[in-house]
Short mmCIF file of C-alpha atoms in Angstrom, two decimals:
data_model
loop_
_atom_site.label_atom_id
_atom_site.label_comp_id
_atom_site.label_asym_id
_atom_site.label_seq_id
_atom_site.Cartn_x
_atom_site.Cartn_y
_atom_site.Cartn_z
CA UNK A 14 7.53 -23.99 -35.01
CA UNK A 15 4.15 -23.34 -33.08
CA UNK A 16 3.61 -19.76 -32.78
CA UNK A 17 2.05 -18.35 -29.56
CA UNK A 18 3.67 -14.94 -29.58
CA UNK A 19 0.64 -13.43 -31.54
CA UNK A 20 0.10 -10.31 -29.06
CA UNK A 21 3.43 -9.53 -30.40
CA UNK A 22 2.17 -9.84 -34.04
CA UNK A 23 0.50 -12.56 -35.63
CA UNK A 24 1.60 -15.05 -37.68
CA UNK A 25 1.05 -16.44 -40.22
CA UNK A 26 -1.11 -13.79 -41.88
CA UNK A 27 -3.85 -14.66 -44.18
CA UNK A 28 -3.30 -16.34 -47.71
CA UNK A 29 -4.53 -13.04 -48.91
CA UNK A 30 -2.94 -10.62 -47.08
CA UNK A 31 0.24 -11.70 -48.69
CA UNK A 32 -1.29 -12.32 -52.09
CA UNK A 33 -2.75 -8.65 -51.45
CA UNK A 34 1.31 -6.91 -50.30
CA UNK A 35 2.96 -8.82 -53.04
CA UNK A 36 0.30 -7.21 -55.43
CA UNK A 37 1.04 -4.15 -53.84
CA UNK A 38 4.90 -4.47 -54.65
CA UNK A 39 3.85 -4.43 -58.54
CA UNK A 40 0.52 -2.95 -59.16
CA UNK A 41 0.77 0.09 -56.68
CA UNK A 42 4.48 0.29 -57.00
CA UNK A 43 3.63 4.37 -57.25
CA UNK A 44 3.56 7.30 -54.59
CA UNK A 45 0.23 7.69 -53.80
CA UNK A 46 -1.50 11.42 -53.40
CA UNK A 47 1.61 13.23 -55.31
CA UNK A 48 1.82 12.85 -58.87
CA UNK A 49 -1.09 13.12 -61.54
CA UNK A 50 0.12 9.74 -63.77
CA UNK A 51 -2.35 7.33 -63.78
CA UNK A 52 0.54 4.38 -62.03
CA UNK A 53 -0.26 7.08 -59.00
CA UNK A 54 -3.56 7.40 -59.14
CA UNK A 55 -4.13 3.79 -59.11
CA UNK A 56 -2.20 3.08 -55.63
CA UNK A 57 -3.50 6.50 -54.29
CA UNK A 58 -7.09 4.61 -55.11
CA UNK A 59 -6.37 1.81 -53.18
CA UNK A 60 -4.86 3.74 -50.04
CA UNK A 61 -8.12 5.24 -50.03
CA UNK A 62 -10.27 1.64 -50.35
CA UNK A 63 -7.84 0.95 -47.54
CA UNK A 64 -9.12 4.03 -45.43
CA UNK A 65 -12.81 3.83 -46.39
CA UNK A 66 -12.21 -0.07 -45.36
CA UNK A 67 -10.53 0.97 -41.80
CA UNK A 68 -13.21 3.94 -41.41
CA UNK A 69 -16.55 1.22 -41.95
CA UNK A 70 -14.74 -1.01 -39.59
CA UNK A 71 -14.26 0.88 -36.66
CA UNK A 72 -17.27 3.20 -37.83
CA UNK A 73 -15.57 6.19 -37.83
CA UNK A 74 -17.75 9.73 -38.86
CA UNK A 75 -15.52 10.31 -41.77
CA UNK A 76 -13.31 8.70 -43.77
CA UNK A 77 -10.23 11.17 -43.76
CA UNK A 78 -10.53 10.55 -39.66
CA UNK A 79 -7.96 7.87 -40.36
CA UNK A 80 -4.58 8.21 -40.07
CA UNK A 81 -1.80 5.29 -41.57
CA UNK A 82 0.72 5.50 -38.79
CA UNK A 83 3.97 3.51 -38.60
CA UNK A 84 2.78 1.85 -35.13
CA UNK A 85 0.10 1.99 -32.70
CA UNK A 86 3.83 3.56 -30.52
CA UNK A 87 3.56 5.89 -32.98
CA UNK A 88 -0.12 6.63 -32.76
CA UNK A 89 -0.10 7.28 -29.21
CA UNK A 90 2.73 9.63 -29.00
CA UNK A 91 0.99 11.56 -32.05
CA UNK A 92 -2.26 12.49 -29.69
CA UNK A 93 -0.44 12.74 -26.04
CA UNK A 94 2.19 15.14 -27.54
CA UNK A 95 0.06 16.87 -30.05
CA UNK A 96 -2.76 17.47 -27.72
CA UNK A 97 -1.50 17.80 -24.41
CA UNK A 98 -0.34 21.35 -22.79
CA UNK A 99 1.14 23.17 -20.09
CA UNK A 100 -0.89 22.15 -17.06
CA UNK A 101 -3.30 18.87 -18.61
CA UNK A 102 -3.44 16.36 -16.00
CA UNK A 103 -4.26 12.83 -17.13
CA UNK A 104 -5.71 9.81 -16.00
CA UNK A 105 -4.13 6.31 -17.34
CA UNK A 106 -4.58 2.85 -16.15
CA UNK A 107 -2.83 0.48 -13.94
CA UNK A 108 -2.01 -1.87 -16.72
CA UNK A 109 -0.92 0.23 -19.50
CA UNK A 110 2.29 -0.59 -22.31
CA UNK A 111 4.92 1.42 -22.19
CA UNK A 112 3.90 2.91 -25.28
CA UNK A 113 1.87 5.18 -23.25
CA UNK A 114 3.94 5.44 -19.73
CA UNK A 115 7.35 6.05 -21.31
CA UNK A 116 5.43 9.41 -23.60
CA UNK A 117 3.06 10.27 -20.01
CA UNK A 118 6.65 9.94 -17.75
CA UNK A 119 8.61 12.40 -20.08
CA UNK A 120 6.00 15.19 -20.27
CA UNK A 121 5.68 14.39 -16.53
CA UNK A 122 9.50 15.13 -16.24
CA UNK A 123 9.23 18.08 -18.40
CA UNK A 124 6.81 19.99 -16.64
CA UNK A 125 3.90 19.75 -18.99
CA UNK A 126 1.74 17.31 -17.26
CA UNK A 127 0.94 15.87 -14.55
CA UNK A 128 -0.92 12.02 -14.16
CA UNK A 129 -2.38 9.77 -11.45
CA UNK A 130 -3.31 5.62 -12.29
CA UNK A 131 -6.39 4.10 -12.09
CA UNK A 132 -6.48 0.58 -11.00
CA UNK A 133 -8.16 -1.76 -12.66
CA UNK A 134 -10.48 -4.44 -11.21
CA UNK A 135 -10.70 -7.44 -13.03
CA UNK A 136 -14.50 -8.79 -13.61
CA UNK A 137 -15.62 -5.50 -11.78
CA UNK A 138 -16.35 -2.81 -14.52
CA UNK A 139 -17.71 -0.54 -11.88
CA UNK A 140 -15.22 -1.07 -9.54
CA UNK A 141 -13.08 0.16 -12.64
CA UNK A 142 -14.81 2.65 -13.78
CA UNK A 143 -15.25 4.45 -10.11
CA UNK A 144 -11.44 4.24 -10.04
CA UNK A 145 -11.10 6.26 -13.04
CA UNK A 146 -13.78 8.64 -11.43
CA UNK A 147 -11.62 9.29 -8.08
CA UNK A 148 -8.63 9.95 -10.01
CA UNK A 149 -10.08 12.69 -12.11
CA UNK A 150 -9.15 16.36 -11.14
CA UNK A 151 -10.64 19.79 -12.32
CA UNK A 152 -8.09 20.11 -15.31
CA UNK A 153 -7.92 16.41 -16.14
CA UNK A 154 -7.96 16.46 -19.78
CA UNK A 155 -7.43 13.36 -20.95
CA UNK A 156 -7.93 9.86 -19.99
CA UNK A 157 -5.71 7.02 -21.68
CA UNK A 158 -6.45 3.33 -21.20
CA UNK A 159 -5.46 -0.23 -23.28
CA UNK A 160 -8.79 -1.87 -24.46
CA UNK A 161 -6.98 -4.96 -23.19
CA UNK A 162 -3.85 -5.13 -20.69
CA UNK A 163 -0.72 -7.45 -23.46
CA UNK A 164 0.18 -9.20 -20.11
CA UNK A 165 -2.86 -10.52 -18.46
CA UNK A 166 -5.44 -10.02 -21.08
CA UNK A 167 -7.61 -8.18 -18.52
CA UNK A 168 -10.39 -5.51 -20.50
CA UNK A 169 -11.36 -2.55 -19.22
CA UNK A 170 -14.86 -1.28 -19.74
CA UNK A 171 -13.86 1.37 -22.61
CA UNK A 172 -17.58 2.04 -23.03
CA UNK A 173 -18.37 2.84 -19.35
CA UNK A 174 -15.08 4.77 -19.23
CA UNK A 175 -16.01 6.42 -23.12
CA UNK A 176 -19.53 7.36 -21.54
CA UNK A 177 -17.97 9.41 -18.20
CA UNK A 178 -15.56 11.00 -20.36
CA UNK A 179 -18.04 12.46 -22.86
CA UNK A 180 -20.11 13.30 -20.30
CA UNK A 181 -17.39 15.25 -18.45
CA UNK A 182 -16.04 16.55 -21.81
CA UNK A 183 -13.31 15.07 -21.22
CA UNK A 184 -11.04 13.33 -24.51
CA UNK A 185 -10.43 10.04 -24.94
CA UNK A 186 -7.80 7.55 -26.08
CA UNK A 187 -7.88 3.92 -26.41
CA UNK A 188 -4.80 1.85 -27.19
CA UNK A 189 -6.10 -0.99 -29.12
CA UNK A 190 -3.24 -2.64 -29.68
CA UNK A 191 -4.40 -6.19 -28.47
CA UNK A 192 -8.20 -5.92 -29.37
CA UNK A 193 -8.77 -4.35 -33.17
CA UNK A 194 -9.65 -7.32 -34.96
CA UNK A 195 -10.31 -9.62 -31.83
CA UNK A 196 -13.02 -7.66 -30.04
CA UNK A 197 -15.80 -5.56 -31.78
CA UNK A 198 -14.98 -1.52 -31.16
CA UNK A 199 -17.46 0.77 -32.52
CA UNK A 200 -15.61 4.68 -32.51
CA UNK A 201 -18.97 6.36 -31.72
CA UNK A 202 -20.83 4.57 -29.62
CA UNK A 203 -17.89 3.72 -27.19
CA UNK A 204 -17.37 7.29 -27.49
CA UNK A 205 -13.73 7.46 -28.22
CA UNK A 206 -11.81 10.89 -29.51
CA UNK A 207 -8.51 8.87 -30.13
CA UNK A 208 -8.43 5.38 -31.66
CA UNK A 209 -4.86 3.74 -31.72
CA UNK A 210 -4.34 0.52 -33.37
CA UNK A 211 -1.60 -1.74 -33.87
CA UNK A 212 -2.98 -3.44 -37.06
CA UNK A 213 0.05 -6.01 -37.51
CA UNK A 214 -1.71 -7.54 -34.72
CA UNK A 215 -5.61 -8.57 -34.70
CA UNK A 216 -5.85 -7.15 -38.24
CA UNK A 217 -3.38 -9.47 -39.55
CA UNK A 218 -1.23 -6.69 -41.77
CA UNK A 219 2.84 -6.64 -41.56
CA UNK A 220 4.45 -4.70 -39.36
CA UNK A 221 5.65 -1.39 -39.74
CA UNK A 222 1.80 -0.76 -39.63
CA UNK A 223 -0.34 1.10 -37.42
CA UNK A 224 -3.24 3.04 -37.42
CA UNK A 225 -4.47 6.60 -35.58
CA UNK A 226 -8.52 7.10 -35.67
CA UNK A 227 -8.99 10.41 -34.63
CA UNK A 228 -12.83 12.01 -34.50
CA UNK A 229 -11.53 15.72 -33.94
CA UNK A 230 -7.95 16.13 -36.18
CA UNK A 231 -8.69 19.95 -35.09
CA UNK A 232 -7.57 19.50 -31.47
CA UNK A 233 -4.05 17.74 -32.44
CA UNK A 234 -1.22 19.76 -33.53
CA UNK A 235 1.14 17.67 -35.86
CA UNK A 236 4.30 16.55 -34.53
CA UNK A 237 6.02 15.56 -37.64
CA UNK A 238 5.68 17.75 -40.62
CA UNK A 239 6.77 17.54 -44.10
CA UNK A 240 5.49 16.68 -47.49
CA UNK A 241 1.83 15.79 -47.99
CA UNK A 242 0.63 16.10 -51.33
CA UNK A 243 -1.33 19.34 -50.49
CA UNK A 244 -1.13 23.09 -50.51
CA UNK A 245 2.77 22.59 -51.06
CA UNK A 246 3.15 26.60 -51.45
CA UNK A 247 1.96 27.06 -48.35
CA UNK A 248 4.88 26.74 -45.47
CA UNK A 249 2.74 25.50 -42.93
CA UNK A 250 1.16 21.95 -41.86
CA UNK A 251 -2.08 21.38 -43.91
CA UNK A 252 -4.78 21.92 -41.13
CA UNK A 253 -7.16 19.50 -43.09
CA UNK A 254 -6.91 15.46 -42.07
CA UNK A 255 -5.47 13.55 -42.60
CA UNK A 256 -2.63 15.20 -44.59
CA UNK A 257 -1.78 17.13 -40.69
CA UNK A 258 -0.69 14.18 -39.28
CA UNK A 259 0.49 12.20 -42.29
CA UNK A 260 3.51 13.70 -43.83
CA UNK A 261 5.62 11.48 -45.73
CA UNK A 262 5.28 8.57 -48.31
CA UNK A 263 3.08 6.19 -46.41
CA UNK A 264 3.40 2.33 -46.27
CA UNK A 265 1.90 1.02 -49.27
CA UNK A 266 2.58 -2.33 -48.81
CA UNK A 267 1.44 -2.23 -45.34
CA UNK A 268 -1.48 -0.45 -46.08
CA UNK A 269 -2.86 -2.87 -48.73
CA UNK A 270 -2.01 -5.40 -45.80
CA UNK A 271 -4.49 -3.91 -43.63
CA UNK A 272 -7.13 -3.75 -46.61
CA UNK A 273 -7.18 -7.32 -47.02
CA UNK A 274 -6.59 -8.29 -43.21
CA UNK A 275 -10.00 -6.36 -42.13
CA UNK A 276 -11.67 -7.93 -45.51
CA UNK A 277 -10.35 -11.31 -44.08
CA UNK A 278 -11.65 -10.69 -40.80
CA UNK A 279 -15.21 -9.32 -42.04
CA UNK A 280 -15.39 -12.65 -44.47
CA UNK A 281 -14.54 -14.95 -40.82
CA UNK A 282 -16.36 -12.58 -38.61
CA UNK A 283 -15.00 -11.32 -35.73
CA UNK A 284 -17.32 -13.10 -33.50
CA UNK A 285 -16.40 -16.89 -35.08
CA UNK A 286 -12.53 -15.33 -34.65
CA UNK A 287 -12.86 -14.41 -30.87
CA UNK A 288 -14.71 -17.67 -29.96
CA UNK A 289 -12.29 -19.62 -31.67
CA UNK A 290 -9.03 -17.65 -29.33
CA UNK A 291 -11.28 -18.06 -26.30
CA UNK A 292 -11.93 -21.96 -26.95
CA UNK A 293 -7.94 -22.08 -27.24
CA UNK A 294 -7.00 -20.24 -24.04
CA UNK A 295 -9.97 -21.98 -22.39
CA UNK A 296 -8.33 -24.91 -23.33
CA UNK A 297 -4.81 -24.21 -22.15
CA UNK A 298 -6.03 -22.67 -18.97
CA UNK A 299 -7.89 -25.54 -17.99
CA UNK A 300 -4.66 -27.66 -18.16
CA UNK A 301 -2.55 -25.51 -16.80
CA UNK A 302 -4.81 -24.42 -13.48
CA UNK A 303 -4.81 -28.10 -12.83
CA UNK A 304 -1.37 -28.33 -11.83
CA UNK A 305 -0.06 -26.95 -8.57
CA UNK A 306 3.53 -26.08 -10.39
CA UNK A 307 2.08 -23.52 -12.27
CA UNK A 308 0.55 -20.31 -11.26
CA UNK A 309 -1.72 -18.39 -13.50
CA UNK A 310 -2.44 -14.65 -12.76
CA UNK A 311 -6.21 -14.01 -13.95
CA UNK A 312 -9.57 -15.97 -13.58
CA UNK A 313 -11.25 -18.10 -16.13
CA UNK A 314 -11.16 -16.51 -19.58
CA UNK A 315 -14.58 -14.59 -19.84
CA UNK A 316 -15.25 -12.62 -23.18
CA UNK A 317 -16.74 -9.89 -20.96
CA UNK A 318 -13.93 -9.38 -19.30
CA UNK A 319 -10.98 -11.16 -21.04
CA UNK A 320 -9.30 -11.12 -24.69
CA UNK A 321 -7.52 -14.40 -25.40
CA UNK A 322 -4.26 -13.88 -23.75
CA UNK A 323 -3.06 -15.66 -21.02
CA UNK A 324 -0.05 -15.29 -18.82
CA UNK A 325 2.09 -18.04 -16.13
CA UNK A 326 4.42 -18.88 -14.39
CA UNK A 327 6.11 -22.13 -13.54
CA UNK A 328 6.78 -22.39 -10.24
CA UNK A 329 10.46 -21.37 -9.55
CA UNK A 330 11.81 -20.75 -13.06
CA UNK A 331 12.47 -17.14 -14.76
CA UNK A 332 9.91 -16.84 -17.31
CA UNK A 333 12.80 -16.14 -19.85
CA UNK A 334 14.03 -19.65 -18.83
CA UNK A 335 10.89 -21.09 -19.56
CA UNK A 336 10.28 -19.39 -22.94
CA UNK A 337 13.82 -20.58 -23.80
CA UNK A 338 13.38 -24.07 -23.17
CA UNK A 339 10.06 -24.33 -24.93
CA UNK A 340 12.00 -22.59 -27.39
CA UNK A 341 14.15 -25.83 -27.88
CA UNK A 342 10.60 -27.71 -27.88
CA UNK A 343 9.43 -25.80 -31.26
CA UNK A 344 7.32 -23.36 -29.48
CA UNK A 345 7.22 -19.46 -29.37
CA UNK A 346 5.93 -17.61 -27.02
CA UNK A 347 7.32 -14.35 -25.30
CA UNK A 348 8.59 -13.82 -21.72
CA UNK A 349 9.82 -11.15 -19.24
CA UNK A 350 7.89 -7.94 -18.69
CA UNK A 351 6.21 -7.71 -22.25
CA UNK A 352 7.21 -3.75 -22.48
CA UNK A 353 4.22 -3.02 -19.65
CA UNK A 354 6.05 -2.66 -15.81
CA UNK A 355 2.86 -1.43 -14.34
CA UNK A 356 0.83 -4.42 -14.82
CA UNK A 357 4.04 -6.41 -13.66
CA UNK A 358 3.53 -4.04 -10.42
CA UNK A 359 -0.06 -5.24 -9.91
CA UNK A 360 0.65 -8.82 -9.90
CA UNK A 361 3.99 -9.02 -8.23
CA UNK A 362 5.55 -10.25 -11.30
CA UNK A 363 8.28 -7.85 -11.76
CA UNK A 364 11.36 -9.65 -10.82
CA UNK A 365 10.54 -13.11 -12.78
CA UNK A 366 8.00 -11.82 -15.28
CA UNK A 367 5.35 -13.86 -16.79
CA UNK A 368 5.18 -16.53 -19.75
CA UNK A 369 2.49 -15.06 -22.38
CA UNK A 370 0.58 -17.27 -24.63
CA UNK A 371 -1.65 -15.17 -27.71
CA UNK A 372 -3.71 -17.57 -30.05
CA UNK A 373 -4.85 -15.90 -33.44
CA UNK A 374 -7.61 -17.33 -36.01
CA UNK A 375 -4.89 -20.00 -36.61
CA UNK A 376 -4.02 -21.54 -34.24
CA UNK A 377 -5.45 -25.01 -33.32
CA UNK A 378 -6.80 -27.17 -30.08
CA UNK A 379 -4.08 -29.55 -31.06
CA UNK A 380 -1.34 -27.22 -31.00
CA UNK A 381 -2.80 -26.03 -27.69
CA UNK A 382 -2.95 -29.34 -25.78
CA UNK A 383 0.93 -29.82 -27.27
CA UNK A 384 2.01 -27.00 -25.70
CA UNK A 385 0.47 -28.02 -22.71
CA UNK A 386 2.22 -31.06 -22.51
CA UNK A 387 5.32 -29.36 -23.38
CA UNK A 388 5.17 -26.89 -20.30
CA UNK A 389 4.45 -30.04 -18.21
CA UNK A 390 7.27 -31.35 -19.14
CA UNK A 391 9.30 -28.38 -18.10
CA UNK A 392 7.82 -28.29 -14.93
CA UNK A 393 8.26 -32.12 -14.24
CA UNK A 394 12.27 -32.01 -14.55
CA UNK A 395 12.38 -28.86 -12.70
CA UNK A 396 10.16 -30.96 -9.80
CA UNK B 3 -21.02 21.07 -75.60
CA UNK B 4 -20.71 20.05 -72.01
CA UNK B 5 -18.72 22.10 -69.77
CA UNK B 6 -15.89 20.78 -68.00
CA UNK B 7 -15.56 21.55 -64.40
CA UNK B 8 -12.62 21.32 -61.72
CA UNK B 9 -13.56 21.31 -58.19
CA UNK B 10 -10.55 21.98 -56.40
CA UNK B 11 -9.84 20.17 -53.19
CA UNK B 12 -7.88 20.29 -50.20
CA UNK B 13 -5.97 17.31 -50.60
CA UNK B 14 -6.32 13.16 -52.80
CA UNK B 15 -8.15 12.54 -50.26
CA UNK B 16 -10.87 14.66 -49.85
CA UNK B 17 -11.11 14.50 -53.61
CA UNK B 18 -11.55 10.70 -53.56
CA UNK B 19 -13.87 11.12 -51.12
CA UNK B 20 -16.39 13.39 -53.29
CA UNK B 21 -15.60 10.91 -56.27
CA UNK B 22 -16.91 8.56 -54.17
CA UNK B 23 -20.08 10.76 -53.11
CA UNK B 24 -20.51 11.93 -56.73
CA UNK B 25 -20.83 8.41 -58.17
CA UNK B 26 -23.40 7.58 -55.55
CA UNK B 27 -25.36 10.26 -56.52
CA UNK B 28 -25.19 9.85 -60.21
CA UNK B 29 -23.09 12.15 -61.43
CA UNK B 30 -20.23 11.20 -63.54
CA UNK B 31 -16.57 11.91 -62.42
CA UNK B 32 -13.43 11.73 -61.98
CA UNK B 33 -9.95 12.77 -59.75
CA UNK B 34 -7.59 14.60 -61.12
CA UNK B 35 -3.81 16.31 -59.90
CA UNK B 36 -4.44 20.14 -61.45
CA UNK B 37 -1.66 22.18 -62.66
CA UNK B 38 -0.13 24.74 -59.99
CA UNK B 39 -0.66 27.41 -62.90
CA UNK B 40 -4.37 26.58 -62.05
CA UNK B 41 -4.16 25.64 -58.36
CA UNK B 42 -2.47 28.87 -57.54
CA UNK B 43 -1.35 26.57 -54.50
CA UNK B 44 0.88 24.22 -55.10
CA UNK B 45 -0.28 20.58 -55.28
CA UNK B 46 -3.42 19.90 -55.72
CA UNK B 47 -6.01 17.14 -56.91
CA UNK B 48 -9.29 18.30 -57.97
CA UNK B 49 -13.10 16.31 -58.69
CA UNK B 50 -13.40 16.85 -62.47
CA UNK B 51 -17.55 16.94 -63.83
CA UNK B 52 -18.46 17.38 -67.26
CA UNK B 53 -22.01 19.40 -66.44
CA UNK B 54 -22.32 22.22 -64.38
CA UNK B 55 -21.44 22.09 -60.81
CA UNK B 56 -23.95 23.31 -59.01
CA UNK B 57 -25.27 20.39 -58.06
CA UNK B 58 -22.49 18.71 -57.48
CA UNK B 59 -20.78 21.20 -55.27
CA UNK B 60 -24.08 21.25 -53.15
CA UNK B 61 -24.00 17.48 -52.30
CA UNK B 62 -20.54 17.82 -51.78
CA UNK B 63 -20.95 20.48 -49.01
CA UNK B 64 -23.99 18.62 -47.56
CA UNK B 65 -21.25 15.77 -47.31
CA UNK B 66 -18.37 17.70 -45.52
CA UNK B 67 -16.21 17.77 -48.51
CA UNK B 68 -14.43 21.59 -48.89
CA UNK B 69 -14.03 22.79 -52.15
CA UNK B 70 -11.89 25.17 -52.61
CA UNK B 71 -12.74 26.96 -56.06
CA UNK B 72 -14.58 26.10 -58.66
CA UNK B 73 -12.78 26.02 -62.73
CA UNK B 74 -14.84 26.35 -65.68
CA UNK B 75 -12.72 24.87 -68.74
#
């Protein structure tokens, strides 16, 4: 199998982020931050590497800032239903996941909320940003946007859009999902108050693992409460971070995933990584723009305004059948509406979808060209 | 003799955290979980010094890191 599908999650992970969760499974096999044996200690040591690790590399102001989530879902319903109330309007993009439109439509239905989209304009940050502008009102109180839209790969200018926000004290959140590890995001000087990360993507850990940056615990309230390790007399939520928002017996495993997946990434460099997933699209978007069967939805891949994803269409065929029939040709890739209907809105591409392609740090020129050829090949019997 | 001191803590976390701080700065320690009889609330992991904690407690506050209460043992 050659694996496209990496927006989904990548695979394979590095050699030693599975030597690193199979060490997990026998050195930390202990529940870290509850007991005082020393089996504990030791994997409540390591959690904490993990969070110092995830704090340097998104240079967050303090290490208990970071949050082990299940998902960056999970993440994103933490902040918009822990820190929105009765009467916060909110701004979102045109090209968001699901992950934040299904949360934003059910406080919309409940009364709590209310929301208006900003469009996005690829290659035209200001364009963008003076979207986001128009659609703010006087008690807009958050503004959500992906770093990166899963379908198209389109970026939005997060540190225009961080910038205005400060500026207007207004929070906010970035979903990260498709650009941690692939695109360098500094917490502070992009000026983001939420962080949420989907590190079983770019950051190479399993899934089941996700990650919630937040600079100001203070204005969450925890939606999930429960054990923590702390003040257990005391009936209440800890107040202090990032027990609040982390109740439960964390993911281990996962977590010593994430360890070695950023170490992996800071040994490569995220720069060598990202140039090597922009050669690859480059490569398959060359190919593909040069025949008239296919139909691509986004310009040349630009690093400015692009992260290595890539979506198409063959002329005439459901994306599903597509994805099925290089399927059969030892290919994965994902098709259909990739859990995000509002970009599908922007580009027409609701009824048929679109065929995604992800590279990671794995994937190779010759795997690209072959799955160029392969597509071809679809489209010729279809023609 | 030395004295043995227990900075109590808010949560592993924050306790790792002053470790951490504490070693940079020279001054020998470690984490510990503390006995509720001690904690008086429930759970809780404490820095553990072996000098007095002045110092220690003042580069901990310069640092963010809450103590809670200081034990003398």
């Amino acid at each position: 199998m050659i694996y496209f599908d990496n927006a989904a999650t990548t695979y394979p992970k590095p050699a030693a982020v599975y030597r690193g969760c199979e060490e997990a499974l026998y050195k930390f096999g202990a529940n870290p931050g509850r007991s005082g044996h020393a089996f504990s200690m030791k994997t409540a040591e390591m959690v904490y590497s993990a969070r110092e690790t995830v704090a340097d590399f998104f240079n967050a102001s303090e290490v208990e800032n970071v949050v082990f989530t299940p998902n960056c879902t999970a993440s994103i319903n933490m902040v918009l239903k822990g820190y929105l109330k009765n009467g916060a309007h909110v701004v979102i993009s045109n090209l968001e996941h699901n992950a934040v439109v299904r949360p934003i439509f059910r406080l919309k239905k409940d009364g709590i909320i209310d929301y208006s989209v900003a469009n996005v304009e690829e290659g035209n940050e200001d364009a963008t940003l003076y979207n986001f502008k128009k659609a703010i009102r006087p008690n807009t109180k958050l503004v959500v946007c992906t770093h990166a839209s899963n379908v198209f790969g389109i970026k939005l200018p997060i540190r225009k859009i961080g910038e205005f926000c400060r500026n207007r004290k207004i929070h906010f959140l970035v979903d990260a999902a498709q650009t941690a590890g692939i695109v360098p995001i500094d917490i502070k000087r992009d000026k983001i108050d939420f962080l949420c990360i989907a590190s079983h993507k770019g950051l190479y850990a399993p899934m089941g693992t996700g990650i919630l940056i937040c600079e100001n615990g203070k204005t969450l309230k925890s939606i999930i409460e429960g054990g923590t390790g702390s003040s257990s007399l005391d009936f209440s939520q800890p107040e202090q971070m990032p027990d609040k928002l982390e109740s439960g017996t964390v993911n281990v495993v996962g977590i010593a995933g994430i360890l070695h997946g950023i170490n992996t990434i800071n040994k490569v460099g995220i720069k060598t990584i990202s140039a090597h997933e922009f050669m690859i699209v480059r490569n398959v978007y060359k190919q593909l723009n040069s025949n008239k069967n296919i139909k691509l939805y986004t310009e040349f891949p630009d690093e400015r305004y692009h992260v290595p994803v890539l979506s198409f269409n063959i002329l005439g065929l459901d994306s599903g059948y597509v994805i099925d029939e290089l399927s059969k040709r030892g290919f994965a890739l994902r098709g259909g509406l990739h859990c995000a209907p509002l970009a599908h809105l922007s580009k027409g591409t609701q009824e048929i979808g679109t065929v995604r392609l992800c590279p990671s740090m794995f994937t190779t020129i010759k795997e690209s060209n072959e799955l160029c050829k392969a597509i071809f090949n679809i489209s010729n019997q279809k023609n | 003799m030395n004295k043995i001191c227990y900075l109590l803590t808010e949560s592993y976390t924050s306790a790792m955290k002053g470790y951490r701080i504490l070693s940079r700065n020279s001054i020998s320690a470690k984490v510990e979980k503390v006995g509720t009889s001690v904690s008086r609330r429930g759970c809780t992991f404490a820095i553990v010094i072996f000098n007095s904690p002045q110092k220690a407690v003042k580069i901990l506050q310069e640092n963010n890191v809450r103590i809670l209460s200081v034990k003398e043992r």
